[in-house]
C-alpha cells in the first residue's frame, strides 16, 4: 500500500471516537443562543420592543435612539452568554457566508476601557469589501461596501461572537449579496399575493413565502479526504474506479445510521437547536455514506439564513468528528448526487396555506388560483428557473440517478391533471347558476379528496406539487437557496399581479362576478401553461423530443442556461418587480459565468496534476516491476519465455497505451486551457465547457483503467471502496 494511503488509514485506526451525549429536551434548547422574541421581551424596553416588531412585520424604519437601546440590550444579552465580539453576518456573491469580528471593546481617557456597542454599529458597518465578487458594479479602489442590519432575521451567538444578519450593498446602493434581492422578491410576493388573497378573505393583510429545504450531503473520513488532492481542491473526486458494490442493493437508504455518524448528527442537532434552526428529520440517503437533514418550514428569508448557517456549522462540527462533509452535487461517479430540495409554499397572517384546499368551495377556488398561477409563472419563465439552479457542480448531477433533468417541467399528478383538464372546458364568460353549482361541487369541491388520495410522486420532475407545496427538486446541495427563491417568488409575484389586473378588468368592464372572472382567467392560464405539465419519465429520450415539440428549453450546461438571466424579458421582470436593477442582474450574470470558468479551470489543473504526478509515475513504477519480472522469466526459460510471460507483456503494453493516452490528452487539455484563458465572460465559459471539460472523462477513463491494473499496494490515492464504506 502506498505511503499516503497507509498513513491515512493508519490515522483512522489510531483515533479515539468522539462521543456526544444529548443534554436536555430539544424544546428547552431551541433558540437559547438567539435574540428571539423571548429574549427581546426580557432585555428590551417596551418602546424598543415595539419598534423592532414594527420593523419586522411592517417594515417601519427604526429610530436612531431606539437603535441605541436595542444595541445596548443586545450587547448585554450576548455578554451574559459569554460573547466577546460581534459581527455583521452576510452572504456575499461567493455563495458562502462572510463575517468580520470586532470586540465589544473601546479605550477611553485615563488608560481605561469599556465594552461598547451602539446603534450605529448595530445598524450599519463598512467592511473592506474590495475582494468580494461585484460583477463590475464598483472598481477595486472604490472598496467601500456597506452591511445593513436585517431585523427580520434574529441575531444569534455562535461561539463567542454575536452574529447580526445583514444585507450587503455597494456605495452606490446596488446589492452585492444574495439576501437583498431575496428580501425585495419576498416583499413583491407579499404585496401581490395579499391583493389576490383578499378576493377570498378580506382579513388577510400579509402573505409570507415559506421554505423547507432538504439538505443532502456526504460524510467522508477527514484523513481519507485529505489524502485526495481532488477532494481537497474541488470538493469532488476527479477520478476513481467504481467499487464492485455501490448503491445497487439499496441497502443504505433509510438504513440504520452508523454509530459514528449518529454521534456527528447528535452534535450537529444540538448546535442547531441552540441556534434556532428547527431541524427535525435525519436519515441515510441512497448512496453509501450519503445522508439527509431537513427542518420544519419557516419564512423563506429566515430559512435561507438558517441553511447558510447550517452548512457552516456542519463543516465545523464534522471536523470535531474527524469527518469531511461534502456538499458537492456529484462528489462520486456512478452513484447518486446530492440535492437541496426547496419546498415552497405561501401562508397568510390568518394562518392559511394558500396551496392547500379547504372545506368550502371558496377555499378550494383560492387554492386553484394560487396553484394555477404558480404553474403559469414557471411556464412563462422556465428558462429563468433553470438559470437559477445552474452551476458547474450541479451540471454533473442533473439528469442522472434520481436527479431531475435540465428541462424544467411541472408534475402535479394524474388526479389534479384531470381537474385542470375539466376546468379547461368550462364555459367562457358568464356562467348559469346550474353551471356554477356543478363547477363548485363536482370539480372544485372534490379537490380535497383528490389530494388526500394523491400519492403520485415523480422523482424525475424538477418542479413537483406534493400535496400542499411545490418542491423545486433541481436545486443543488452546494447552492445558496436565495438564488432560486428570489427567482421563484419574483415570477409568481409578477404572475399574481397580472392575474389581479385581468380579473379586475372582467369584473369592472365585463360585469362578471368575481368567481366567474376568476374561473375565466384560470381557464385561459390552464391552456397557456399546459406545455409545462409533464407526468412521465424525465430521463427518456422521448421526453427530450416531446419537450422540444412543446417549445420548452433544454439548456444542459451552465453557460447555456445563464443566458436567460440577461434576456430582455428577465431584466424587465426584475426591474418591474423592483427586485434587481439591470446593473445588478448583469453583475450577477458576470459573476456566475466567472465562477463557472474558474471552477472548471481549477478542476482541469487539479486533474492534470494528479494524472501526471500521481498516476503516471505509479504506472511506470509498476511497469518497471513487470519488466523486471519478464527479464527474470527470460533468464529461467530462455528464448521460449514468451508463453510464460505473455500476460505480463500484454499488461506492460496496455499500461504503456494508457500512459500515452493520459499524457497526450493532458497536453491537449492544457493547450486548450491556454487559449481559453485569453478569453473573457461568455466566450471563456463556453470554451471551458465545450473545449476543456470534455477531456475530463477521457483522462479519467484511462486513469481508472490503470487503477484496476496496478498493484493495490502501489496505488497512491484512496479508492472509492475505502472512502465510501469506511464508517
XYZ file of C-alpha atoms in Angstrom:
727
model
C 0.000 0.000 0.000
C 1.278 3.488 -0.862
C 2.584 5.654 1.969
C -0.226 8.186 1.535
C -2.962 5.572 1.798
C -1.198 3.763 4.637
C -0.866 6.964 6.672
C -4.480 7.959 6.046
C -5.891 4.589 7.086
C -3.461 4.358 9.986
C -4.642 7.676 11.388
C -8.208 6.374 11.468
C -7.295 3.140 13.238
C -5.415 5.009 15.986
C -8.150 7.574 16.536
C -10.392 7.642 19.582
C -14.111 8.011 18.811
C -15.900 11.227 19.712
C -18.874 10.512 21.909
C -21.623 13.084 22.326
C -24.356 12.791 24.909
C -27.616 14.604 24.273
C -28.477 17.026 27.058
C -31.988 18.231 27.836
C -35.180 18.375 25.824
C -34.979 19.797 22.323
C -37.752 22.266 23.089
C -35.784 23.601 26.079
C -32.609 24.029 23.989
C -34.294 25.596 20.979
C -33.217 29.172 20.298
C -31.213 29.572 23.526
C -28.487 31.422 21.600
C -30.898 33.519 19.505
C -32.028 37.068 20.276
C -35.587 35.979 19.635
C -38.904 37.320 20.858
C -38.466 35.910 24.362
C -35.006 37.465 24.704
C -36.283 40.774 23.333
C -39.144 40.862 25.815
C -36.675 40.296 28.635
C -33.962 42.761 27.569
C -35.692 45.485 25.545
C -37.791 48.379 26.807
C -41.433 48.385 25.778
C -40.834 51.081 23.139
C -37.742 49.333 21.750
C -39.570 46.007 21.563
C -42.499 47.570 19.704
C -40.143 49.346 17.316
C -38.323 46.122 16.436
C -41.611 44.262 15.960
C -42.879 47.031 13.672
C -39.649 46.788 11.672
C -40.054 43.032 11.336
C -43.740 42.869 10.453
C -44.466 46.298 8.935
C -41.104 47.386 7.533
C -41.062 50.527 9.697
C -37.634 52.162 9.989
C -36.069 52.070 13.469
C -35.236 55.452 15.011
C -31.551 56.045 15.893
C -32.276 56.472 19.608
C -34.252 53.237 19.633
C -31.397 51.542 17.724
C -29.022 52.586 20.526
C -31.355 50.999 23.085
C -31.623 47.793 21.038
C -27.845 47.624 20.614
C -27.192 48.092 24.325
C -29.723 45.396 25.220
C -28.395 43.038 22.558
C -24.856 43.528 23.893
C -25.947 42.820 27.482
C -27.744 39.670 26.369
C -24.795 38.484 24.281
C -22.224 39.164 27.009
C -24.367 37.297 29.537
C -23.845 34.274 27.314
C -20.087 34.713 27.041
C -19.876 36.691 23.792
C -16.834 38.960 23.448
C -17.183 40.059 19.807
C -19.845 40.995 17.300
C -20.007 40.684 13.520
C -22.273 41.651 10.660
C -23.029 38.231 9.177
C -23.805 38.446 5.454
C -23.979 36.379 2.282
C -21.791 37.832 -0.497
C -21.975 36.568 -4.059
C -19.392 33.865 -3.338
C -22.258 31.594 -2.281
C -20.791 31.300 1.237
C -21.179 33.463 4.337
C -18.860 36.257 5.454
C -18.022 37.870 8.767
C -15.543 40.327 10.301
C -15.351 40.197 14.096
C -14.971 43.300 16.281
C -14.673 43.236 20.066
C -17.111 44.894 22.469
C -14.122 46.968 23.497
C -13.031 50.577 23.291
C -10.450 52.608 25.188
C -11.354 55.811 26.994
C -9.324 58.541 28.675
C -7.226 57.670 31.646
C -5.930 54.428 30.159
C -9.243 52.730 30.805
C -11.519 50.612 28.604
C -15.237 49.868 28.297
C -17.457 47.394 26.495
C -19.280 49.338 23.790
C -21.825 48.544 21.104
C -24.164 51.293 19.924
C -26.936 51.738 17.372
C -24.575 52.862 14.639
C -22.535 49.674 14.988
C -25.711 47.592 15.000
C -27.417 49.199 12.022
C -24.508 49.681 9.616
C -20.892 48.648 9.095
C -18.341 49.409 6.381
C -16.221 46.301 5.720
C -13.206 46.424 3.400
C -15.008 44.509 0.694
C -12.927 45.029 -2.435
C -12.148 41.327 -2.850
C -15.751 40.137 -2.929
C -17.273 39.459 -6.377
C -19.063 42.550 -7.670
C -19.527 41.958 -11.395
C -18.173 45.378 -12.318
C -20.533 47.300 -10.028
C -17.539 49.076 -8.487
C -13.811 49.405 -9.020
C -11.242 47.877 -6.688
C -10.151 51.332 -5.495
C -13.775 52.000 -4.518
C -13.604 49.362 -1.810
C -16.460 50.599 0.282
C -19.336 48.220 0.752
C -21.954 48.585 3.474
C -23.648 45.966 5.596
C -27.053 46.945 6.978
C -28.983 45.157 9.737
C -31.874 42.930 8.673
C -34.183 42.908 11.743
C -36.429 40.245 10.165
C -33.728 37.623 10.824
C -32.807 37.344 14.501
C -29.258 37.891 15.748
C -27.570 34.833 17.232
C -24.453 33.813 19.137
C -22.045 31.366 17.572
C -19.016 30.526 19.654
C -18.180 33.789 21.427
C -19.463 36.093 18.678
C -22.772 37.917 18.345
C -23.779 37.455 14.687
C -26.106 40.080 13.206
C -27.720 39.063 9.879
C -27.289 41.881 7.360
C -27.602 42.813 3.717
C -24.503 43.920 1.788
C -24.666 46.822 -0.686
C -22.257 48.944 -2.702
C -21.551 52.621 -2.022
C -23.930 53.432 -4.892
C -26.696 51.267 -3.428
C -26.599 48.157 -5.621
C -26.956 44.803 -3.856
C -23.703 42.849 -3.556
C -25.225 39.871 -1.790
C -27.877 37.172 -2.045
C -30.099 38.497 0.738
C -31.075 41.960 -0.552
C -32.719 40.724 -3.804
C -34.432 37.943 -1.845
C -35.932 40.429 0.599
C -37.182 42.548 -2.314
C -38.670 39.464 -4.002
C -40.432 38.479 -0.778
C -41.824 41.985 -0.444
C -43.095 41.838 -4.030
C -44.670 38.466 -3.281
C -46.325 39.792 -0.123
C -47.898 42.713 -2.000
C -49.091 40.689 -5.000
C -50.309 37.641 -3.079
C -52.066 39.683 -0.400
C -54.002 41.596 -3.054
C -55.209 38.331 -4.607
C -55.854 36.624 -1.253
C -58.228 39.475 -0.350
C -60.557 38.197 -3.079
C -61.239 35.270 -0.769
C -60.647 36.724 2.721
C -60.713 40.455 3.431
C -58.903 39.875 6.735
C -55.632 38.893 5.064
C -53.059 41.662 5.463
C -49.813 39.779 4.812
C -48.609 36.733 2.867
C -45.319 35.025 3.636
C -43.442 32.752 1.281
C -42.329 29.719 3.271
C -39.438 27.376 2.602
C -38.478 23.948 3.842
C -35.147 22.807 2.433
C -33.804 19.258 2.475
C -30.006 19.206 2.740
C -28.266 16.138 1.295
C -24.560 15.581 1.918
C -21.768 13.000 2.065
C -19.547 12.269 5.054
C -16.007 11.075 4.335
C -13.357 10.420 6.942
C -11.189 13.543 7.124
C -7.906 11.605 6.849
C -9.105 9.813 3.718
C -10.434 13.043 2.208
C -7.167 14.891 2.954
C -5.216 12.256 1.043
C -7.160 13.093 -2.129
C -5.978 16.342 -3.816
C -9.133 16.437 -5.928
C -11.480 16.411 -2.924
C -9.325 18.983 -1.127
C -9.233 21.411 -4.058
C -12.518 20.818 -5.885
C -14.879 19.124 -3.417
C -15.257 16.047 -5.628
C -13.302 13.100 -6.993
C -11.994 13.711 -10.498
C -11.027 10.072 -10.932
C -11.606 6.748 -9.218
C -12.877 3.366 -10.354
C -16.362 2.424 -9.169
C -16.315 -0.251 -6.443
C -17.878 -3.650 -7.000
C -20.634 -2.655 -4.583
C -22.166 0.769 -4.837
C -25.837 1.555 -4.186
C -27.301 -1.207 -6.328
C -28.644 -3.177 -3.359
C -30.458 -0.122 -1.939
C -29.287 -1.243 1.481
C -28.111 2.179 2.684
C -31.318 4.139 2.018
C -33.241 4.673 5.274
C -30.992 2.059 6.864
C -29.669 2.015 10.404
C -27.458 5.081 10.927
C -23.863 4.074 11.823
C -22.853 4.887 15.413
C -20.098 7.293 14.446
C -22.381 9.157 12.057
C -25.101 9.259 14.700
C -22.649 10.879 17.097
C -21.967 13.574 14.485
C -25.702 14.067 13.870
C -26.488 14.453 17.575
C -23.737 17.010 17.997
C -24.913 18.893 14.906
C -28.535 18.867 16.005
C -27.637 20.244 19.436
C -25.798 23.132 17.774
C -28.801 23.690 15.503
C -31.238 23.729 18.423
C -29.202 26.376 20.242
C -29.100 28.486 17.058
C -32.845 28.157 16.468
C -32.514 26.032 13.313
C -35.576 23.741 13.578
C -34.023 20.520 12.248
C -36.420 17.603 12.513
C -35.525 14.804 10.098
C -32.321 12.785 9.625
C -31.753 9.637 7.600
C -29.435 7.674 5.338
C -29.763 8.661 1.687
C -29.467 6.343 -1.316
C -25.703 6.404 -1.940
C -23.242 4.907 0.557
C -22.115 7.485 3.141
C -24.790 9.910 1.922
C -27.241 11.450 4.392
C -30.024 13.998 4.617
C -31.168 16.588 7.142
C -34.407 18.553 6.926
C -36.051 21.222 9.113
C -39.582 22.379 9.801
C -40.868 25.013 7.329
C -40.013 28.657 8.065
C -40.484 32.060 6.478
C -38.261 31.992 3.389
C -35.741 34.672 4.408
C -35.106 33.014 7.767
C -34.970 29.560 6.140
C -32.310 30.761 3.688
C -30.269 32.221 6.539
C -30.609 29.017 8.514
C -29.482 26.862 5.606
C -26.414 29.034 5.021
C -25.620 28.920 8.731
C -26.217 25.170 8.847
C -23.661 24.485 6.112
C -21.071 26.455 8.067
C -21.961 24.664 11.312
C -21.819 21.261 9.573
C -18.266 21.884 8.414
C -17.153 22.869 11.924
C -18.939 20.010 13.680
C -17.688 17.468 11.136
C -14.088 18.389 11.988
C -14.718 17.523 15.630
C -15.801 14.074 14.494
C -12.915 13.648 12.043
C -15.213 13.879 9.053
C -15.097 15.922 5.880
C -18.607 16.947 4.823
C -19.050 17.111 1.038
C -21.752 19.416 -0.330
C -20.709 18.975 -3.971
C -23.636 17.804 -6.078
C -21.688 14.900 -7.563
C -18.615 14.011 -5.488
C -18.545 10.404 -6.709
C -19.244 8.995 -10.167
C -21.710 6.152 -10.602
C -23.840 6.841 -7.519
C -26.446 9.404 -6.515
C -25.502 13.029 -6.256
C -26.827 15.439 -3.640
C -29.618 17.959 -3.999
C -31.235 20.547 -1.786
C -34.952 20.233 -2.445
C -36.673 23.577 -1.895
C -40.237 23.007 -0.642
C -42.059 26.282 -1.225
C -45.491 27.494 -0.256
C -47.438 30.640 0.690
C -49.113 31.316 4.019
C -51.281 34.190 5.230
C -51.200 36.036 8.540
C -54.596 34.425 9.161
C -52.946 31.012 9.313
C -53.944 29.682 5.877
C -51.684 27.787 3.486
C -52.686 29.175 0.079
C -51.529 25.999 -1.653
C -53.779 23.794 0.444
C -57.523 23.395 -0.263
C -60.106 23.961 2.444
C -63.555 22.790 3.451
C -65.527 25.207 1.274
C -65.698 25.846 -2.492
C -64.370 29.351 -1.833
C -61.238 27.968 -0.119
C -60.759 25.477 -2.945
C -61.088 28.228 -5.540
C -58.441 30.139 -3.587
C -56.195 27.069 -3.754
C -56.770 26.737 -7.502
C -55.951 30.391 -8.023
C -52.524 30.215 -6.427
C -51.876 26.707 -7.773
C -52.580 27.590 -11.415
C -50.822 30.963 -11.222
C -47.670 29.259 -9.930
C -47.720 26.789 -12.809
C -48.271 29.631 -15.287
C -45.338 31.578 -13.797
C -42.981 28.616 -14.109
C -44.191 28.018 -17.663
C -43.551 31.613 -18.722
C -40.120 31.805 -17.065
C -38.890 28.202 -17.231
C -35.502 29.251 -18.624
C -35.011 31.675 -15.754
C -35.861 28.932 -13.250
C -33.279 26.700 -14.954
C -30.704 29.501 -14.738
C -31.379 29.921 -11.007
C -30.162 26.382 -10.249
C -27.249 26.371 -12.717
C -23.681 25.811 -11.532
C -20.593 23.900 -12.607
C -21.174 21.350 -9.862
C -24.925 20.912 -10.411
C -24.335 20.218 -14.122
C -22.813 16.876 -13.072
C -25.952 15.900 -11.168
C -28.896 16.972 -13.314
C -30.455 14.151 -15.299
C -28.931 11.157 -13.533
C -29.517 8.910 -10.511
C -32.876 10.335 -9.381
C -31.860 13.957 -10.035
C -34.272 15.841 -12.305
C -33.251 16.715 -15.880
C -32.234 20.131 -17.178
C -35.645 20.518 -18.850
C -37.919 22.374 -16.440
C -41.368 20.798 -16.179
C -44.142 20.692 -13.575
C -45.546 17.482 -12.122
C -48.949 17.692 -10.425
C -50.162 14.083 -10.566
C -52.807 12.454 -12.739
C -55.733 13.381 -10.472
C -55.022 17.104 -10.427
C -54.254 16.987 -14.150
C -57.758 15.622 -14.685
C -59.195 18.511 -12.635
C -57.355 21.092 -14.735
C -58.489 19.355 -17.920
C -62.090 19.674 -16.755
C -61.629 23.320 -15.859
C -60.155 23.939 -19.283
C -63.547 23.118 -20.771
C -65.523 25.482 -18.548
C -67.853 27.797 -20.449
C -66.275 31.136 -21.281
C -67.953 34.283 -19.973
C -70.933 34.272 -17.625
C -71.955 31.024 -16.001
C -75.506 29.884 -15.485
C -76.496 29.052 -11.890
C -76.519 25.356 -12.799
C -73.028 25.550 -14.369
C -71.668 27.439 -11.385
C -73.122 24.922 -8.911
C -71.818 21.957 -10.903
C -68.399 23.551 -11.185
C -68.106 24.293 -7.475
C -69.493 20.995 -6.214
C -68.323 18.403 -8.709
C -64.945 19.794 -9.781
C -63.634 22.292 -7.265
C -65.370 20.613 -4.333
C -63.615 17.297 -4.920
C -60.086 18.704 -4.745
C -59.512 17.939 -1.037
C -60.466 14.287 -1.564
C -58.221 14.073 -4.616
C -55.225 15.463 -2.746
C -55.855 13.162 0.207
C -55.567 10.117 -2.042
C -52.940 11.529 -4.371
C -49.794 9.535 -3.652
C -48.204 10.002 -7.076
C -44.556 11.012 -6.893
C -42.217 11.622 -9.800
C -38.603 11.696 -8.710
C -37.525 12.898 -12.156
C -39.589 16.096 -12.002
C -37.706 19.371 -11.391
C -40.807 21.139 -10.006
C -43.461 18.940 -8.408
C -46.615 19.595 -6.438
C -46.519 17.413 -3.343
C -49.806 17.952 -1.541
C -49.689 21.459 -0.042
C -46.485 22.846 -1.532
C -44.331 22.881 -4.639
C -40.974 21.164 -4.463
C -38.173 22.645 -6.579
C -36.073 19.486 -6.721
C -33.424 20.737 -9.135
C -31.560 22.916 -6.604
C -28.046 21.617 -5.927
C -26.771 20.742 -2.460
C -23.944 23.315 -2.675
C -26.270 26.154 -3.705
C -27.479 29.087 -1.656
C -31.285 28.827 -1.573
C -31.550 32.592 -2.031
C -30.963 32.404 -5.798
C -33.813 30.057 -6.763
C -36.081 31.536 -4.068
C -35.533 35.044 -5.440
C -36.483 33.901 -8.934
C -39.457 31.770 -7.888
C -41.006 34.437 -5.685
C -40.412 37.138 -8.293
C -42.038 35.266 -11.163
C -45.045 34.163 -9.091
C -45.470 37.696 -7.738
C -45.413 39.037 -11.301
C -47.963 36.426 -12.372
C -50.308 37.195 -9.462
C -50.040 40.897 -10.255
C -51.107 40.230 -13.858
C -53.869 37.904 -12.684
C -55.405 40.584 -10.465
C -55.344 43.102 -13.303
C -57.165 40.694 -15.617
C -59.761 39.716 -13.018
C -60.472 43.345 -12.164
C -60.985 44.159 -15.850
C -63.564 41.368 -16.214
C -65.361 42.446 -13.051
C -65.323 46.186 -13.761
C -65.781 46.259 -17.530
C -67.411 42.923 -18.435
C -69.773 42.884 -15.445
C -68.752 39.368 -14.452
C -68.986 38.301 -10.845
C -65.684 37.802 -9.083
C -65.777 33.994 -9.021
C -66.826 33.910 -12.697
C -63.932 36.204 -13.583
C -61.519 34.014 -11.635
C -62.737 30.874 -13.422
C -62.456 32.578 -16.813
C -58.883 33.711 -16.243
C -57.788 30.392 -14.729
C -59.273 28.598 -17.722
C -57.032 30.584 -20.074
C -53.985 30.104 -17.841
C -54.516 26.341 -17.782
C -54.493 26.291 -21.570
C -51.483 28.598 -21.843
C -49.381 26.616 -19.368
C -50.314 23.111 -20.458
C -46.975 22.587 -22.205
C -45.042 22.747 -18.916
C -47.046 19.942 -17.265
C -45.482 16.513 -17.597
C -46.255 13.303 -15.717
C -43.823 10.830 -17.322
C -40.184 9.776 -17.181
C -37.961 12.842 -17.375
C -34.876 10.769 -18.207
C -36.014 9.279 -21.506
C -35.064 10.487 -24.974
C -38.771 10.598 -25.764
C -39.266 13.434 -23.267
C -36.438 15.455 -24.782
C -38.093 15.176 -28.190
C -41.524 15.934 -26.762
C -40.208 18.928 -24.797
C -38.675 20.344 -27.961
C -42.027 19.997 -29.748
C -43.693 21.841 -26.874
C -41.193 24.679 -27.141
C -39.508 24.045 -23.781
C -35.817 24.783 -23.381
C -33.188 22.123 -22.715
C -30.186 24.107 -21.515
C -27.883 21.301 -20.424
C -24.883 23.373 -19.361
C -24.450 26.357 -17.075
C -23.017 28.743 -19.728
C -26.008 27.939 -21.913
C -28.531 28.252 -19.069
C -27.215 31.536 -17.659
C -28.009 33.434 -20.857
C -31.626 33.599 -19.697
C -30.568 35.836 -16.793
C -29.795 38.773 -19.063
C -32.592 38.389 -21.575
C -34.773 41.449 -22.155
C -37.675 39.625 -20.515
C -35.682 38.799 -17.368
C -34.303 42.306 -16.934
C -37.752 43.811 -17.486
C -39.206 41.379 -14.939
C -36.719 42.198 -12.178
C -36.950 45.931 -12.815
C -40.754 45.980 -12.869
C -40.954 43.984 -9.626
C -38.207 46.178 -8.096
C -36.141 43.131 -7.191
C -32.974 43.999 -9.131
C -31.844 46.732 -11.477
C -30.334 45.988 -14.863
C -26.881 46.673 -13.381
C -27.470 44.171 -10.566
C -28.779 41.500 -12.950
C -25.848 41.867 -15.341
C -23.364 41.874 -12.458
C -24.709 38.575 -11.151
C -24.581 37.093 -14.618
C -20.928 38.082 -14.978
C -20.065 36.712 -11.522
C -21.736 33.358 -12.148
C -20.061 32.966 -15.542
C -16.683 33.754 -13.997
C -17.299 31.318 -11.162
C -18.138 28.579 -13.662
C -14.953 29.271 -15.620
C -12.788 29.314 -12.508
C -14.242 26.090 -11.099
C -13.638 24.197 -14.341
C -10.182 25.757 -14.556
C -9.328 24.548 -11.033
C -10.651 21.078 -11.825
C -8.638 20.970 -15.055
C -5.422 21.955 -13.315
C -6.035 19.518 -10.470
C -6.807 16.631 -12.807
C -3.693 17.306 -14.889
C -1.588 17.417 -11.736
C -2.953 14.129 -10.351
C -2.682 12.374 -13.710
C 0.931 13.394 -14.287
C 2.309 13.493 -10.742
C 0.441 10.594 -9.149
C -0.989 8.213 -11.725
C 1.677 8.146 -14.448
C 4.683 7.769 -12.080
C 2.884 4.956 -10.244
C 2.058 3.249 -13.537
C 5.694 3.488 -14.677
C 6.918 2.115 -11.347
C 4.620 -0.899 -11.646
C 5.516 -1.290 -15.305
C 9.200 -1.438 -14.365
C 8.370 -4.188 -11.854
C 6.682 -6.148 -14.631
C 9.624 -5.588 -16.942
C 11.998 -6.963 -14.299
C 9.668 -9.938 -13.919
C 9.772 -10.591 -17.671
C 13.571 -10.363 -17.648
C 13.671 -12.921 -14.840
C 11.398 -15.270 -16.755
C 13.655 -14.952 -19.784
C 16.664 -15.950 -17.673
C 14.802 -19.017 -16.445
C 13.085 -20.116 -19.653
C 15.445 -18.685 -22.265
C 14.101 -17.676 -25.657
C 10.945 -19.712 -25.059
C 9.883 -17.411 -22.221
C 7.104 -15.634 -24.167
C 4.446 -18.213 -23.267
C 5.152 -17.863 -19.558
C 5.378 -14.036 -19.768
C 2.532 -13.379 -22.212
C 0.197 -11.910 -19.573
C 2.913 -9.634 -18.200
C 3.867 -8.448 -21.689
C 0.225 -7.770 -22.530
C -0.162 -5.803 -19.291
C 3.007 -3.796 -19.989
C 1.646 -2.893 -23.407
C -1.764 -1.863 -22.036
C -0.158 0.265 -19.340
C 2.010 1.957 -21.969
C -1.045 2.738 -24.071
C -2.924 4.219 -21.118
C 0.099 6.307 -20.097
C 0.439 7.622 -23.641
C -3.260 8.484 -23.839
C -3.210 10.257 -20.483
C -0.131 12.277 -21.369
C -1.465 13.180 -24.803
C -4.875 14.253 -23.530
C -3.427 16.252 -20.629
C -1.214 18.104 -23.142
C -4.209 18.808 -25.371
C -6.263 19.967 -22.386
C -3.503 22.355 -21.304
C -3.251 23.799 -24.821
C -6.998 24.409 -24.910
C -6.810 25.970 -21.464
C -4.151 28.423 -22.646
C -6.465 29.513 -25.460
C -9.459 29.824 -23.131
C -7.511 31.913 -20.627
C -7.193 34.656 -23.234
C -10.986 34.939 -23.422
C -13.476 36.603 -21.073
C -17.067 36.260 -19.958
C -19.372 34.096 -22.060
C -16.627 33.114 -24.512
C -14.339 31.903 -21.712
C -17.144 29.920 -20.052
C -18.138 28.360 -23.389
C -14.534 27.386 -24.097
C -14.077 25.747 -20.715
C -17.413 23.971 -21.091
C -17.068 22.738 -24.665
C -13.309 22.539 -25.272
C -11.731 21.681 -21.915
C -14.304 19.847 -19.812
C -14.723 17.003 -22.388
C -11.121 15.960 -21.683
C -12.070 15.138 -18.086
C -13.927 11.933 -18.910
C -11.255 10.759 -21.372
C -8.399 11.299 -18.920
C -10.411 9.731 -16.129
C -11.187 6.653 -18.223
C -7.513 5.805 -18.701
C -6.599 6.622 -15.089
C -9.400 4.404 -13.799
C -8.275 1.565 -16.054
C -4.773 1.838 -14.598
C -6.216 1.752 -11.065
C -7.568 -1.729 -11.797
C -4.297 -2.945 -13.378
C -1.717 -1.672 -10.910
C -0.779 -3.407 -7.692
C -3.093 -2.170 -4.919
C -0.106 -1.580 -2.630
C 1.352 0.899 -5.121
C -1.767 2.898 -5.965
C -1.267 6.342 -4.371
C -4.879 7.504 -3.972
C -7.554 6.395 -1.528
C -10.020 4.325 -3.528
C -13.797 4.581 -3.720
C -14.280 1.345 -1.797
C -12.189 2.756 1.061
C -13.877 6.157 1.205
C -17.475 5.081 0.721
C -17.529 2.075 3.010
C -15.347 3.296 5.885
C -17.680 4.497 8.628
